[in-house]
mmCIF file of C-alpha atoms in Angstrom:
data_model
loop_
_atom_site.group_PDB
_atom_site.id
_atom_site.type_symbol
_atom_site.label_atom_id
_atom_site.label_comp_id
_atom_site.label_asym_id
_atom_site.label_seq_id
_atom_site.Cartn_x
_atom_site.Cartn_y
_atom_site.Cartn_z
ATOM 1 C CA UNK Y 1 69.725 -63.261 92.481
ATOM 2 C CA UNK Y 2 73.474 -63.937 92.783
ATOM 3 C CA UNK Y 3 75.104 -64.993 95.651
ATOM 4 C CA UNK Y 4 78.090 -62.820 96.826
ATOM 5 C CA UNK Y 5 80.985 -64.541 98.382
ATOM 6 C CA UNK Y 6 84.302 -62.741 98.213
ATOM 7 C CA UNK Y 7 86.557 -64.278 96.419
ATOM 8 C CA UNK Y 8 89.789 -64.280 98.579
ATOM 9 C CA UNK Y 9 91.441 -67.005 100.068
ATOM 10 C CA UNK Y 10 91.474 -65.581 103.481
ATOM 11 C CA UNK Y 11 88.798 -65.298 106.162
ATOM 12 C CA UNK Y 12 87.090 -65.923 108.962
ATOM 13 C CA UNK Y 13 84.139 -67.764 106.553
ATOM 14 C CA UNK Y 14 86.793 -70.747 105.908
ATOM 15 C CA UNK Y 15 86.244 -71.942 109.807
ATOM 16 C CA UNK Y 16 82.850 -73.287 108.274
ATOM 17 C CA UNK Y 17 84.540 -75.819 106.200
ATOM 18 C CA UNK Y 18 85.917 -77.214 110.037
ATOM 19 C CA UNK Y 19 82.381 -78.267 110.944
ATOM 20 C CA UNK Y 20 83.046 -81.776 112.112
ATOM 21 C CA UNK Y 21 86.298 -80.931 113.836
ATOM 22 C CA UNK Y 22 84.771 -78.289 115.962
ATOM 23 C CA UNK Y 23 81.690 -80.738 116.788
ATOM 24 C CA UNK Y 24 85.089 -82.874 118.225
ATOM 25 C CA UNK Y 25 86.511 -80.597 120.159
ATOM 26 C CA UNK Y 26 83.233 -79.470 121.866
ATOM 27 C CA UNK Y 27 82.566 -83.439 122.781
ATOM 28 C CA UNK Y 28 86.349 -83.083 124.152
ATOM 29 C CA UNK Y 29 88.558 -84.946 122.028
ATOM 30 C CA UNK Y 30 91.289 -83.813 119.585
ATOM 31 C CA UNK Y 31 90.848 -83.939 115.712
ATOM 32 C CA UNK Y 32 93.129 -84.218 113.462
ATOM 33 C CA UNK Y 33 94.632 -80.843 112.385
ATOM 34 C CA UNK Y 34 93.127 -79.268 108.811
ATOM 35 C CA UNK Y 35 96.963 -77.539 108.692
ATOM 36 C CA UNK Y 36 99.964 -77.908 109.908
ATOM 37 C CA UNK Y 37 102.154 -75.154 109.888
ATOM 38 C CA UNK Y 38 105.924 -76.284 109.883
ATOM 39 C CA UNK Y 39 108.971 -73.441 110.621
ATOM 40 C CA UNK Y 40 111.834 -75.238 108.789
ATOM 41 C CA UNK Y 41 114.540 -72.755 108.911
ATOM 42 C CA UNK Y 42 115.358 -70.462 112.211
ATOM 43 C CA UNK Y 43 117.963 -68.410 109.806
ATOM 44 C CA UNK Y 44 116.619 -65.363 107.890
ATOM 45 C CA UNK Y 45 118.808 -62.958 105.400
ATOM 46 C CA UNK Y 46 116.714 -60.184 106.700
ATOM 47 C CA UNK Y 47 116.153 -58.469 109.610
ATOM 48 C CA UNK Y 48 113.138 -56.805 110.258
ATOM 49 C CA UNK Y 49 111.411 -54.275 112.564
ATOM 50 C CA UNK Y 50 108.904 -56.138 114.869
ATOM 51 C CA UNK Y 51 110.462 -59.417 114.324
ATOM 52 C CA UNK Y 52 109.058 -61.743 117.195
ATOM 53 C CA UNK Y 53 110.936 -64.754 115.689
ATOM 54 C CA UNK Y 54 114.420 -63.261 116.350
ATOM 55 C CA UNK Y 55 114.714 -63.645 120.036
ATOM 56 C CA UNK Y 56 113.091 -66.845 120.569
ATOM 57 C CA UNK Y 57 116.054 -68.661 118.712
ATOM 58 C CA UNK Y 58 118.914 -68.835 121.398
ATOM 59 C CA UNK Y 59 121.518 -70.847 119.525
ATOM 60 C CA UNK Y 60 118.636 -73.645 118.455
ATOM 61 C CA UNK Y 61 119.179 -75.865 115.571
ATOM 62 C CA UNK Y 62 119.308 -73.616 112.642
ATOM 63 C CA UNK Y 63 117.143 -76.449 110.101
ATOM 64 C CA UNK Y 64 114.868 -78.766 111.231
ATOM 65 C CA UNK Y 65 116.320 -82.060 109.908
ATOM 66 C CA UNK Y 66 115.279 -83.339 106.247
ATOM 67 C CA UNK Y 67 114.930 -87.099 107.512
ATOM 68 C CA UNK Y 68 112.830 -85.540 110.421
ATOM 69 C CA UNK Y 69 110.423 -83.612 108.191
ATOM 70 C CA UNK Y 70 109.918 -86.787 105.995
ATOM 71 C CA UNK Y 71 108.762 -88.634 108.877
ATOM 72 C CA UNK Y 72 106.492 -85.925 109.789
ATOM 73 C CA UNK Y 73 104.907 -85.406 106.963
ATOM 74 C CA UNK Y 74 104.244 -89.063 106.408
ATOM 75 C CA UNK Y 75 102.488 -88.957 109.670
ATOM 76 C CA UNK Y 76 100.328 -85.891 109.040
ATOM 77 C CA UNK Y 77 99.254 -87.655 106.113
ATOM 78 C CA UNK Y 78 98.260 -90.821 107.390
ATOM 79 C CA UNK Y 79 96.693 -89.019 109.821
ATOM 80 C CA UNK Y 80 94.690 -86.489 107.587
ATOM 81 C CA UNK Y 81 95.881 -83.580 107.212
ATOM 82 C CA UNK Y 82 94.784 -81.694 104.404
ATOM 83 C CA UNK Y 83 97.784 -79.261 104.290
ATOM 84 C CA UNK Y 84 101.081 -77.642 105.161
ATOM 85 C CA UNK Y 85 101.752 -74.210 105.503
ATOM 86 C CA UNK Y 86 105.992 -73.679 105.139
ATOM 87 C CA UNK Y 87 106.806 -69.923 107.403
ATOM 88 C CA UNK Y 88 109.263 -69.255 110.272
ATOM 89 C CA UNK Y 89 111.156 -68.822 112.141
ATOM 90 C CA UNK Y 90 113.291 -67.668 109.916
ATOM 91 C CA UNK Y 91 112.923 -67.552 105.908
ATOM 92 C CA UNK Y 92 111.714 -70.907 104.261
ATOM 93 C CA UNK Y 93 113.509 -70.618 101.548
ATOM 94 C CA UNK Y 94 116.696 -70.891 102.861
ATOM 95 C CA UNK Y 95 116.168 -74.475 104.192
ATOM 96 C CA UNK Y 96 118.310 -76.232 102.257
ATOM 97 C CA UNK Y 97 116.099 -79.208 101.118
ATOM 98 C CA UNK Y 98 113.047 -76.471 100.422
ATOM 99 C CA UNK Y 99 112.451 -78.207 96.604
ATOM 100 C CA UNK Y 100 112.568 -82.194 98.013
ATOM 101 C CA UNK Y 101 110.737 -81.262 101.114
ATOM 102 C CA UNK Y 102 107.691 -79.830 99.297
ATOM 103 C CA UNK Y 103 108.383 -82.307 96.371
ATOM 104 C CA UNK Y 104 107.882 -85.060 99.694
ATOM 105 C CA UNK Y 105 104.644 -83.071 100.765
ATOM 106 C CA UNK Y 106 103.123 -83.215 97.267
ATOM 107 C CA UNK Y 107 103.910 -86.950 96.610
ATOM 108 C CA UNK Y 108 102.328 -87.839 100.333
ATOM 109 C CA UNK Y 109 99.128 -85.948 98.933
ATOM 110 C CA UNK Y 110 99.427 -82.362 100.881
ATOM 111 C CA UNK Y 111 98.698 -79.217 99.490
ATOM 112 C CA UNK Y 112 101.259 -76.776 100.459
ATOM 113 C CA UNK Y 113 101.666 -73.067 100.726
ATOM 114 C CA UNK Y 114 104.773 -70.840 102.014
ATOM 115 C CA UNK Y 115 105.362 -67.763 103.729
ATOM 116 C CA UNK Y 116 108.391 -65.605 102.359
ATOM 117 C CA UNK Y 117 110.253 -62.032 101.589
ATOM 118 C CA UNK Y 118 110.519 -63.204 98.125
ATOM 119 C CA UNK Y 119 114.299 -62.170 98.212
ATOM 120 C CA UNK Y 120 115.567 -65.653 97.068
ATOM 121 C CA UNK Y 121 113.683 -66.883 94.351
ATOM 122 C CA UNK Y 122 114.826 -67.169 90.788
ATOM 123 C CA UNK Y 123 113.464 -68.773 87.698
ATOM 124 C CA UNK Y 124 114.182 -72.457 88.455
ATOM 125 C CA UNK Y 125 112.493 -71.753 91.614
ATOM 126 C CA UNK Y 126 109.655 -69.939 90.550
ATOM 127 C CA UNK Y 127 109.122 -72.734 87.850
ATOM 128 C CA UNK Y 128 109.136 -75.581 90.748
ATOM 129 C CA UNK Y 129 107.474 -73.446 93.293
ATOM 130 C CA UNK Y 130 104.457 -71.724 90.988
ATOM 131 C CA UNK Y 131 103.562 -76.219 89.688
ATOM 132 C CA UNK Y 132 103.536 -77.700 93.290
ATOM 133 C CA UNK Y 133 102.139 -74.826 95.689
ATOM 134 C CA UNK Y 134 98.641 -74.134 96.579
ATOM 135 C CA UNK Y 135 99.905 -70.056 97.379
ATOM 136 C CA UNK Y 136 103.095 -68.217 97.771
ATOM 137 C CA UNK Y 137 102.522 -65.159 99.856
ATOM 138 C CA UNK Y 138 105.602 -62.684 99.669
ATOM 139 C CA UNK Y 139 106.176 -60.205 102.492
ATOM 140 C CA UNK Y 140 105.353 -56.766 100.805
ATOM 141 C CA UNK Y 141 105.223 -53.662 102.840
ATOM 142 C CA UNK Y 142 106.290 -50.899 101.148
ATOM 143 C CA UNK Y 143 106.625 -48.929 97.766
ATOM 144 C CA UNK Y 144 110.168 -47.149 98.026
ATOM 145 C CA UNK Y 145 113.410 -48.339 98.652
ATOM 146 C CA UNK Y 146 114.394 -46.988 101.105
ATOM 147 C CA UNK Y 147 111.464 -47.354 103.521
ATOM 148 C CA UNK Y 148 111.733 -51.114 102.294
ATOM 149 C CA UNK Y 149 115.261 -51.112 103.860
ATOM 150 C CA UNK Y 150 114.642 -49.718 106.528
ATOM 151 C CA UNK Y 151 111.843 -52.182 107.842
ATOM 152 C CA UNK Y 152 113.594 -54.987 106.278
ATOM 153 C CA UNK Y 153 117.094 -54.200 107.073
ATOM 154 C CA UNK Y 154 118.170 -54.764 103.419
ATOM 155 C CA UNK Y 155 118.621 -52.743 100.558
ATOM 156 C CA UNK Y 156 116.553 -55.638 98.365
ATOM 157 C CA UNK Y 157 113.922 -53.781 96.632
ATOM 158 C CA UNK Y 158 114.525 -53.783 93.720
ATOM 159 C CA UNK Y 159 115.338 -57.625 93.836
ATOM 160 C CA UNK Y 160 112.500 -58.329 95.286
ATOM 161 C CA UNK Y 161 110.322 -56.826 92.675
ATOM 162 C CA UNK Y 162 112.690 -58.484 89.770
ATOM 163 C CA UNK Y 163 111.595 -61.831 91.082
ATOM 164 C CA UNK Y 164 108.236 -61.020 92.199
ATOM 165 C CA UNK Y 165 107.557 -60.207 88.105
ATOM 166 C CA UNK Y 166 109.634 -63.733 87.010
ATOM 167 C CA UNK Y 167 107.931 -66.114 88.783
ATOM 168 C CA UNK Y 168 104.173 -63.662 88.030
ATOM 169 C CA UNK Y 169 105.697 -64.711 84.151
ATOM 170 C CA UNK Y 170 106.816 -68.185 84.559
ATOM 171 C CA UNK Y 171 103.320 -68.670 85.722
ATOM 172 C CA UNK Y 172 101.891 -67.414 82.916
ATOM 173 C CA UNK Y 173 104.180 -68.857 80.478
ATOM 174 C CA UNK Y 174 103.377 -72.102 82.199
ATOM 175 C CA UNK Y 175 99.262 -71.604 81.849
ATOM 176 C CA UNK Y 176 99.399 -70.728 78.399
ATOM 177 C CA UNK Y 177 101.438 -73.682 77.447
ATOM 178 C CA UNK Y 178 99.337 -76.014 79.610
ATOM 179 C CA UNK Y 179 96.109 -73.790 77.716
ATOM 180 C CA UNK Y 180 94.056 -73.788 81.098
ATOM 181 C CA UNK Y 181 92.515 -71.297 82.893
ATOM 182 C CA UNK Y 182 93.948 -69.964 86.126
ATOM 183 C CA UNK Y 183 91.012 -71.810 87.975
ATOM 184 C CA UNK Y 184 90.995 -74.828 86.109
ATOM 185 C CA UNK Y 185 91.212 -78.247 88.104
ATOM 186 C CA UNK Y 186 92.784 -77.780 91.294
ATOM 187 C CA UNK Y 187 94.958 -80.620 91.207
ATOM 188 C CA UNK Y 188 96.378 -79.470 87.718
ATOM 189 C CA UNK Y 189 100.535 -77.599 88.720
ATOM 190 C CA UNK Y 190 101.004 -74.258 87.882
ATOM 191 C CA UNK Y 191 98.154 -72.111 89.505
ATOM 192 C CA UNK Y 192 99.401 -71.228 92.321
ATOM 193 C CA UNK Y 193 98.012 -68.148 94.252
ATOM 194 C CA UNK Y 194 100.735 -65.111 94.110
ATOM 195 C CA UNK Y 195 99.494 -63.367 97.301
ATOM 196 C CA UNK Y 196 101.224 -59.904 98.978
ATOM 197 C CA UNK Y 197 101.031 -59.223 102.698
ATOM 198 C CA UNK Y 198 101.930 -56.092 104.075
ATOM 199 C CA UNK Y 199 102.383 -55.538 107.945
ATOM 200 C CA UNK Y 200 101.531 -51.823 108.706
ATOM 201 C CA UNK Y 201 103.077 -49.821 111.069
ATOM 202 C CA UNK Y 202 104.207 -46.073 111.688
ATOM 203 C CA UNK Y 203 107.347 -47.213 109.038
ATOM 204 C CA UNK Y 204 104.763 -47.728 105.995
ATOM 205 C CA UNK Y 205 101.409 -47.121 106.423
ATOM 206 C CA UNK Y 206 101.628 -44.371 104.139
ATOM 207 C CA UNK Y 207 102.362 -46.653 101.254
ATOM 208 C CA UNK Y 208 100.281 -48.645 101.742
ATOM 209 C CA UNK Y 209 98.337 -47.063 98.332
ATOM 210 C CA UNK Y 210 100.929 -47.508 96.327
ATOM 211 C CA UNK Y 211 102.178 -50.609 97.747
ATOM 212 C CA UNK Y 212 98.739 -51.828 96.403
ATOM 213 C CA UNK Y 213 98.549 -50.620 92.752
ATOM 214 C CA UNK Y 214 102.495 -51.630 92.608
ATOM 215 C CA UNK Y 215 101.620 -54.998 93.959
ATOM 216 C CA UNK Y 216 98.524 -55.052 91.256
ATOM 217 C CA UNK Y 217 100.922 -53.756 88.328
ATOM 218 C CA UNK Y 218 103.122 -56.515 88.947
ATOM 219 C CA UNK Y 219 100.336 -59.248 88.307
ATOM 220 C CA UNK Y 220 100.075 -60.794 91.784
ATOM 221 C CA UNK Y 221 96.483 -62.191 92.783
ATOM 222 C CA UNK Y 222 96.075 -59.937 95.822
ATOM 223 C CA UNK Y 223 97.471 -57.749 98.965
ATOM 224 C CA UNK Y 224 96.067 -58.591 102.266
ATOM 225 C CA UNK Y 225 96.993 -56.113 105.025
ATOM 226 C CA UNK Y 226 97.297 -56.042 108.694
ATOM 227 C CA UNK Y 227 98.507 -53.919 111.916
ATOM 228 C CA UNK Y 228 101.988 -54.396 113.447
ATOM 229 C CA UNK Y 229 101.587 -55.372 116.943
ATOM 230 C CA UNK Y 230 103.119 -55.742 120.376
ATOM 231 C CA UNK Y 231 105.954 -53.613 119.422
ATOM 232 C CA UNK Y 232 107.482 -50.026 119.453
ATOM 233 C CA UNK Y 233 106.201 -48.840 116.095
ATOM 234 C CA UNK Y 234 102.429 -50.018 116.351
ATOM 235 C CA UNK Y 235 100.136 -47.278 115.194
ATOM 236 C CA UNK Y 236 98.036 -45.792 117.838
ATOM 237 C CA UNK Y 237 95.559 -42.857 117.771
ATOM 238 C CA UNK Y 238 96.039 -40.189 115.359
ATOM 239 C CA UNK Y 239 98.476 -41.834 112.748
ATOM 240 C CA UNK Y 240 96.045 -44.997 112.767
ATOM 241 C CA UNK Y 241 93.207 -42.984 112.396
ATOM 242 C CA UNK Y 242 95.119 -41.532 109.066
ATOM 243 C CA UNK Y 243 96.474 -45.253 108.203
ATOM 244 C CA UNK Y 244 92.623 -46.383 108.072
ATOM 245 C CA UNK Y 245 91.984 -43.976 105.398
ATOM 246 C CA UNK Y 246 95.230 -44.699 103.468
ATOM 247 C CA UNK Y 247 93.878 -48.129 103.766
ATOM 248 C CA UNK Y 248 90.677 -47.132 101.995
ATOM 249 C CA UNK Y 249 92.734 -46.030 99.873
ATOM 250 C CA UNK Y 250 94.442 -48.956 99.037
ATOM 251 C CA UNK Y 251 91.008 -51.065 99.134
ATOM 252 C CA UNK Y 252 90.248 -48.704 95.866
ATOM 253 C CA UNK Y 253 92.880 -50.370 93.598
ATOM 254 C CA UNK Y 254 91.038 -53.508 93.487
ATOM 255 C CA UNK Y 255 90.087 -54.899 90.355
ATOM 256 C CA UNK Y 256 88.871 -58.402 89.192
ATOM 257 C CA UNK Y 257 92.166 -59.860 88.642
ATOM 258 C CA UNK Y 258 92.966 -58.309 91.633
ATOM 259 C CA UNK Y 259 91.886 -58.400 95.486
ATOM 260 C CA UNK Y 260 92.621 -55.533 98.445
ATOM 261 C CA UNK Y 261 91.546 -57.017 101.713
ATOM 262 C CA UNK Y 262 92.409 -56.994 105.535
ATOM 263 C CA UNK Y 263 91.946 -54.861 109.092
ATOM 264 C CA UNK Y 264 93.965 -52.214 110.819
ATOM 265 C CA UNK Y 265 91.284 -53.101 113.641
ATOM 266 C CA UNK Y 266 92.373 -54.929 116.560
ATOM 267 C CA UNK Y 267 91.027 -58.356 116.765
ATOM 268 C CA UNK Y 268 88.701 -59.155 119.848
ATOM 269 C CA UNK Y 269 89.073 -62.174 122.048
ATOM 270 C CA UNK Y 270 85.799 -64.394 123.037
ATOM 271 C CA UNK Y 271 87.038 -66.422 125.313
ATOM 272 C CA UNK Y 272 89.615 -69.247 125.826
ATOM 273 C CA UNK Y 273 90.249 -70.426 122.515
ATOM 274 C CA UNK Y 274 88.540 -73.695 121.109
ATOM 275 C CA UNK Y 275 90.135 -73.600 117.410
ATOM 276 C CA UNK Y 276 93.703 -73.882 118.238
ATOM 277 C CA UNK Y 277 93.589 -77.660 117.585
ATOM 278 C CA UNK Y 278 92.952 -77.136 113.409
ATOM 279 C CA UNK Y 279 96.220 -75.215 112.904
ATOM 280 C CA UNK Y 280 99.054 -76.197 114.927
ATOM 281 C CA UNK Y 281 103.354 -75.378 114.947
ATOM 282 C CA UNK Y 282 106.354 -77.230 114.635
ATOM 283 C CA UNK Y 283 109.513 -75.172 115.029
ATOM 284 C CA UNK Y 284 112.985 -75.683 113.545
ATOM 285 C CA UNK Y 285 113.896 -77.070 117.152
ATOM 286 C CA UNK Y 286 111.260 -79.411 116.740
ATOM 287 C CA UNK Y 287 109.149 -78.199 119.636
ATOM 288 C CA UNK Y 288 105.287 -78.238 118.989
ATOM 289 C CA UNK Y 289 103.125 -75.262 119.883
ATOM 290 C CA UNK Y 290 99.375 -75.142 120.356
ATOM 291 C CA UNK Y 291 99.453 -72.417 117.943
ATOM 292 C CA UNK Y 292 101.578 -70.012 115.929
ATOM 293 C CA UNK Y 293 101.262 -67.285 118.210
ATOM 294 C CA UNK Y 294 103.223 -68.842 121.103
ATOM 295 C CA UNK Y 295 106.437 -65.943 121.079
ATOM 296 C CA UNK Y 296 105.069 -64.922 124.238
ATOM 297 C CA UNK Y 297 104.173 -67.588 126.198
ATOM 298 C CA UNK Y 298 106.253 -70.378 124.665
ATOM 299 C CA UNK Y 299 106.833 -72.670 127.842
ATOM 300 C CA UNK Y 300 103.154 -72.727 128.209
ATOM 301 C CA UNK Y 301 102.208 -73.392 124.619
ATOM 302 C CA UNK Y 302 104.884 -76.392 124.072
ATOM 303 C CA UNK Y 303 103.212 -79.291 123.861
ATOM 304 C CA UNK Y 304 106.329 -81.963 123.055
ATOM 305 C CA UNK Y 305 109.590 -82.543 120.626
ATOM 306 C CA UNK Y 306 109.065 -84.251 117.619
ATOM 307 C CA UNK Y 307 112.906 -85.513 118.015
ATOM 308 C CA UNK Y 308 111.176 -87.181 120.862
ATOM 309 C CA UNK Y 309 107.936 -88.095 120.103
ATOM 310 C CA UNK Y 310 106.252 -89.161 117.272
ATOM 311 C CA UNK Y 311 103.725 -86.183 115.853
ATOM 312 C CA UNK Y 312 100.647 -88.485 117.293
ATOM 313 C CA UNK Y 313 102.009 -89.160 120.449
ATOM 314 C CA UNK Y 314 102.213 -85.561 121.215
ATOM 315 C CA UNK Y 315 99.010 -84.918 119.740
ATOM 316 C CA UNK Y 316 96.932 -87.337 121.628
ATOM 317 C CA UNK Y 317 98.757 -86.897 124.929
ATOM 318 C CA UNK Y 318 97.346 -85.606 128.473
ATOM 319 C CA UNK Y 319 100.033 -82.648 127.883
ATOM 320 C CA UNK Y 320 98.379 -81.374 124.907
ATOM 321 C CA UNK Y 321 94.640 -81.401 126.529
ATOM 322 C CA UNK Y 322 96.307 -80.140 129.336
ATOM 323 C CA UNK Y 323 97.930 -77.049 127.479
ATOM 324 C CA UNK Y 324 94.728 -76.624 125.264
ATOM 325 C CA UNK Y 325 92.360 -76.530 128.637
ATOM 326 C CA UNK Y 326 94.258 -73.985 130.503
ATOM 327 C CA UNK Y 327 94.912 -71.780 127.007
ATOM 328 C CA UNK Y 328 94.962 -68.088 128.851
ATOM 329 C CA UNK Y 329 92.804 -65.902 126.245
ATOM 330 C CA UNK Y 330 94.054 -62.715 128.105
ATOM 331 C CA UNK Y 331 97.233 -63.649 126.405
ATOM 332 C CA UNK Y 332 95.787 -64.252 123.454
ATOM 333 C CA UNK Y 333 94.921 -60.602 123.181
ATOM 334 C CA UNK Y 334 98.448 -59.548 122.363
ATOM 335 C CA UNK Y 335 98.885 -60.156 118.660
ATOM 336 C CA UNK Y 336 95.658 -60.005 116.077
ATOM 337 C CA UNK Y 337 94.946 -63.647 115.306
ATOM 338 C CA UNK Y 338 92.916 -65.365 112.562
ATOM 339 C CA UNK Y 339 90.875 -67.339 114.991
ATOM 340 C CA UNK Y 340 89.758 -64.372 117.056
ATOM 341 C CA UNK Y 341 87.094 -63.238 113.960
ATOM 342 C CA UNK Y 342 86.669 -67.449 113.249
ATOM 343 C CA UNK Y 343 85.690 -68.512 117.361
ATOM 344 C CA UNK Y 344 83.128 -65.654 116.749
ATOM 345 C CA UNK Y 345 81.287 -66.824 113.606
ATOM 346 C CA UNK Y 346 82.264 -70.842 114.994
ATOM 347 C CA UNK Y 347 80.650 -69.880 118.060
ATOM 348 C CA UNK Y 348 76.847 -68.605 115.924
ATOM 349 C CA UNK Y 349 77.116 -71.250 113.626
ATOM 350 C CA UNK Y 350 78.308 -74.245 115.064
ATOM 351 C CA UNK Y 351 78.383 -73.779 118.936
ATOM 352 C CA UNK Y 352 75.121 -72.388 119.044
ATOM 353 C CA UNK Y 353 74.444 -73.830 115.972
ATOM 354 C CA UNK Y 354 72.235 -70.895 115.263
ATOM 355 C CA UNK Y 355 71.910 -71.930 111.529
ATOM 356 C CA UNK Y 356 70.815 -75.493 112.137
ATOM 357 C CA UNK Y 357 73.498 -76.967 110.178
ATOM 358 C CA UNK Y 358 72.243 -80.179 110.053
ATOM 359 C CA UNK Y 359 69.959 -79.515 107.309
ATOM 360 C CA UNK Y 360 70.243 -77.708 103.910
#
């Protein structure tokens, strides 16, 4: 009888693989980090509904310093860490050291993925960016123009699909030449995951259909979805009810080249959160949050400056128990968050350890 696992790279099922850090944090110390997620550019060329990133910048540094990343990353990898996930803030790839930085990642041994609208890429980017990252996951919430400008701010649709199918052919240009398969060896360049993500709210949700077969048409890997929240145009009642169907919808133009996954559910909170530690922020300021979702409750969340400190010295000090221990999880109800579904299955398996997994 086969075993089905489904195959997309996102999920609460991946908090299994943290084992041994969660068995740390329960006996109270701090483990190393499995990501770190690094915001190296406050500056965006977009300007979107529901931003949360947009207010939070208050005249700080605009780039977080290429010298300053270097050092960082050499000390997440002596450390570690297994990867680094490149989002903002503002848009990555308008840091203007993007290709060095993640050509410094890959020679310290980190896999890396980024967060972006997709906007800026071109073929000499899509060549560098398709051979040395584990994903690229491109903003995608529409299927028209002119809803796309009017969440985004921009009138960049139809950019953003030109280079959404250039670097979908570079990569395949690139596979054929190297005549592997997509899921060859992992360490061999040029397999990168092509993901779409599109935030749903009363802007797009009906598109969200069509967003999905365009987004399948085009040749990307997947299209995860997910609700808008904590803002003015977050679906409630009615019009969610009808975006849950649209996003049944959606779910129907999966193929198996081709993957239609995500909530429009609200995520539910456990408790104070214990998983924080595994994926933690640096911002282009340099300040270091417990977590990503800190917009709201950033004095509380700051842990130290890497300008300041060294990334260890900030992870192993008093302040960062201190901020982890009194982590409010009535806050943490705000926004839906990854670990909310992960604490829960953490918790059965591993807390509990209601699978006894000790023994095969």
């Amino acid at each position: 009888m086969p075993i089905n696992i489904e195959n997309v790279p996102i999920g609460a099922m991946k908090i299994l693989s943290c084992y041994k850090e969660v068995q740390q944090i329960l006996a109270g110390k701090m483990p190393v980090p499995r990501t770190m997620e690094l915001h190296v550019s406050n500056v965006c060329n977009h300007a979107c509904i529901g931003c949360h990133s947009r207010h939070q910048h208050r005249g700080e540094p605009q780039f977080l310093d290429f010298e300053k990343v270097k050092e960082i990353v050499s000390e997440l990898a002596e450390l570690g860490v297994e990867g680094v996930e490149i989002s903002g803030g503002g848009e990555p790839l308008m840091y203007p050291q993007i290709i060095p930085a993640i050509a410094y990642m890959r020679s310290q041994g980190l896999r890396v993925g980024i967060f972006s609208n997709g906007t800026l890429l071109n073929r000499e980017l899509s060549e560098f960016l398709v051979q040395n990252l584990l994903f690229l996951r491109i903003a995608f919430d529409v299927s028209s123009k002119e809803t796309y400008k009017e969440i985004h701010g921009r009138d960049m649709f139809d950019c953003l699909h030109e280079n959404l199918q250039t670097i979908v052919q570079v990569r395949a240009e690139l596979l054929e030449r190297s005549n592997r398969g997509r899921l060859g060896d992992r360490g061999h360049p040029g397999v990168a995951t092509l993901g779409a993500k599109c935030l749903v709210s009363q802007k797009n949700w009906r598109e969200l259909p069509e967003a999905a077969a365009m987004a399948r048409e085009i040749g990307l890997d997947y299209l995860q979805f997910k609700c808008l929240r904590n803002s003015r145009f977050t679906l409630e009642g009615e019009e969610l009810e009808a975006a849950r169907r649209e996003a049944e919808r959606a779910r129907q133009e999966a193929t198996d080249d081709f993957r239609v996954f995500g909530s429009l559910k609200k995520t539910t909170v456990i408790g104070r959160c214990f998983l924080n530690p595994i994926h933690p922020v640096i911002d282009a300021a340099g300040d270091m949050y417990l977590c990503a979702f800190y917009h709201h409750r950033e004095q509380e969340h700051r842990i130290g400056n890497v300008y300041e400190k060294s990334f260890p010295e900030i992870w192993y000090s008093e302040r960062h128990f201190e901020a982890f221990r009194s982590s409010n999880p009535e806050k943490c109800a705000v926004f839906d968050c990854p670990f909310h579904e992960a604490a829960i299955l953490a918790k059965a398996w591993i807390v509990e350890n209601q699978k006894h997994l000790e023994f095969i």
